[in-house]
Amino acid sequence: MKMNRFFLSISIVFLINFSLSAQLAINERVAALLSKMTLEEKIGQMNQYNGFWDFTGPSPDGGDAKVRYDHLRKGLVGSMLNVRGVKEVRSVQKIAVEESRLGIPLIFGFDLIHGYKTIFPIPLAEAASWDIEAIELSARLAAKEAAVAGINWTFAPMVDITRDARWGRVMEGAGEDPYLGSLVAAARVHGFQGEQLNSPFTIAATAKHFAAYGFAEAGRDYNTVDIGLNTLHNIVLPPFKATVDAGIKTVMNSFNDLNGIPATADTYLQRDILKGEWGFEGFVVSDWGSIREMIDHGYAKDRKHAGELAVLGGSDMDMESSIYINELETLLEENKISLTQIDDAVSRILKVKYELGLFDDPYLYCNEELEKQITGAQEIVNATLDVAKKSIVLLKNKNNILPLKKKGQKIGLIGPLAADKNSPLGNWRIAAENNTAISVLEGMQNYKDNELIHTQGVRLIEKVPAGFHEEVSINTHDKTGFEEAIELARKVDVVVMVLGEYGFQSGEGRSRTQLGLPGLQQELLEKVAQVNPNIVLVVMNGRPLILNWAAENIPALVEAWHLGTQSGNAIAQVLYGDYNPSGKLPMSFPRSVGQLPLYYNHKSTGRPGKEGEDPGSVFWSHYGDEKNSPLFPFGFGLSYTKFEYSKFKLSTNNLNPGGSIKASVEVKNTGAVKGKEVVQLYLQDPYASTTRPVKELKGFQMIELAPGESKLVSFTLSEADLKFFNANQKWIAEPGMFHVFIGSDSSIKEKRSFEFK
Ligand code: NOJ
């Protein structure tokens, strides 16, 4: 044991020294290269163009390809996005490396959000697994598949905290909680970037969108954000900080203005906090056209002014505005920006390229053999299935209608998403082939000892959208399939209905004001329920939907998100009990759109009232026509077994700085099958220099218990867990009383208390 520790510390010292000296060498190489570059070439490094095929933003004319090729030859492009596949990447890299004066390699960016060709569950779904290792593995394997296709930089993870399901982009993040969000964010960074960035299987990651994009007013994409420092520091920033601590190489700013300043030009965010206080050494890329959009925001008077504001604000690379490349030289001549600022931006960009190994081998990520070998490899497929199962959340299971019996059953499979092989891929899967997901129908067909009969019942969409840019139009008139579905329902033992959102109904630019089941699905569900009440409703979606009627009237509800390539297999294995569901919601599910934004870690208000009790008057913070509480709270998820919590206690009632407290609980599996439970610990600071949330997640553990088995689960709390951004703008733990809650979801009421002195 002692020997091992000795060798371990020697190797840690060795590794630290090694990486320090590697870093020094890189800094020297960057400085040497910088000294050879003309001003034009320097500005070129700060310029990023979209490729010539896919578009992930509004660029109707595609940019002028002739200009772009010419700029590549002159060394006036630092990066390309949306160029993919070894052949294409190589051909573009070749121009930069072999035809430009200094041959500086390009870095190739891509929105690798949840898989490249093999699609993993959408990030919100993965967050529902609460399985940090599985999430890291998902990012690692997605990176591997993309890296061998020429990509060396992903615009992920999106770490925006999201409280408003109207916003379509909630699908891209880890939900509403900064603690879970920070762990997931760090895991994704570790997964994408690995231990060694210059391996052909790892890529640079991007934390986005800096910052507060998830707080777009009314959930409308690209909309204004107005939040105070309290929310910014306590809720929005922690996951970003976690990515910086995890060694993230790049950060993307956001489209929104924040308290009156477009994030792209926000010196407080980008210079003071990110590059200053947090010591971030990588580079900041603008979002698509966000430098130019400052004109529309009414913040920059023209393109040149926008360029000036963005540079001063600390944005290092210009994605698709073509403003840096055209305006920075003049701005420098006019002394509006400084050479030091340009040199700093360029050095940051070059450094990441060195770290990726691109200067040692610009074609490191361009190996056709590896591309063939690794694309769609079994290792990747297996991991997508594994994490897809873990992402499913069981919301209701009355009378144990689930799991389905494996034999002798007649099962009717109904719904527009039951045989859909496209929607489960979700949004953001540009490199995947359409219709490559395993459908629920295919997944269920593997269970051959039941009779499975399928009918669609109703179409969800009018026509398949042409791609990323097109609005999805929903069928609201054609009910021709209803009758067949109702007839089928009459004659089967159990109906499995697969309803929800079409794959492109969530994601960027997909805000919605109505969150019920889209189109005619609700009507179909009600009609089917009239003839056969034994319904298992599987919901596929990229955001929390409003499922009140189903929660009340349908015995079993399974939240299956958009689970990716292996979707149907994962769902079938859960329905048949070959995997006992263990997911927990990473976002609260509302009862009504009118409740939004909705989140468990809200403040108390001066008139909290008590839900369920008659307060005798209207003078408390509530709605006259709806409850305050969500339909399903954050952290909620059932299992095919039951868990009982008991013996909740704290090791002491006093915590001193430097000390710790153990909070423990016994959890017992009182059901009949083995199952996993995510035991969650929440804290409340009931009185402080600023108001504090009624509850905040501060720890969780996933345990697996056999029937009858019990386990003591304990958490260690220390001063660090009590800290927050307080009234004096300090990250600090204030003395006083704290409440601890341990339970199965965020609605837990039972608490123990201690004092921090
Ligand atoms: C705009 C999106 O906001 C951002 O997340 C994405 O990375 C870029 N487009 C590039 O596609």
PDB file of C-alpha atoms in Angstrom, residues 11 26 56 85 90 128 238 265 299 341 441 444 499 504 530 537 547 607 664 752:
ATOM      1  CA  SER A  11       4.012   9.745 -11.080  1.00  0.00           C
ATOM      2  CA  ILE A  26       3.620  25.283 -26.499  1.00  0.00           C
ATOM      3  CA  THR A  56     -26.593  25.629 -38.859  1.00  0.00           C
ATOM      4  CA  GLY A  85     -15.739  13.520 -43.212  1.00  0.00           C
ATOM      5  CA  ARG A  90      -8.482  16.827 -45.717  1.00  0.00           C
ATOM      6  CA  ALA A 128     -32.007  12.058 -16.568  1.00  0.00           C
ATOM      7  CA  PRO A 238     -21.592  27.382 -11.806  1.00  0.00           C
ATOM      8  CA  ALA A 265     -19.525  42.313 -26.061  1.00  0.00           C
ATOM      9  CA  TYR A 299     -25.967  48.100 -29.477  1.00  0.00           C
ATOM     10  CA  GLN A 341      -5.774  42.436 -27.718  1.00  0.00           C
ATOM     11  CA  LEU A 441     -41.960  -1.302 -33.192  1.00  0.00           C
ATOM     12  CA  MET A 444     -40.755  -4.730 -29.389  1.00  0.00           C
ATOM     13  CA  LEU A 499     -46.815   9.805 -28.682  1.00  0.00           C
ATOM     14  CA  PHE A 504     -37.312  18.515 -34.981  1.00  0.00           C
ATOM     15  CA  GLN A 530     -62.451   4.817 -23.916  1.00  0.00           C
ATOM     16  CA  LEU A 537     -48.076   5.692 -22.752  1.00  0.00           C
ATOM     17  CA  LEU A 547     -49.304  15.464 -19.496  1.00  0.00           C
ATOM     18  CA  ARG A 607     -46.225  34.945   0.951  1.00  0.00           C
ATOM     19  CA  SER A 664     -27.122   9.451   6.486  1.00  0.00           C
ATOM     20  CA  ARG A 752     -32.891  17.642   9.844  1.00  0.00           C
TER      21      ARG A 752
END
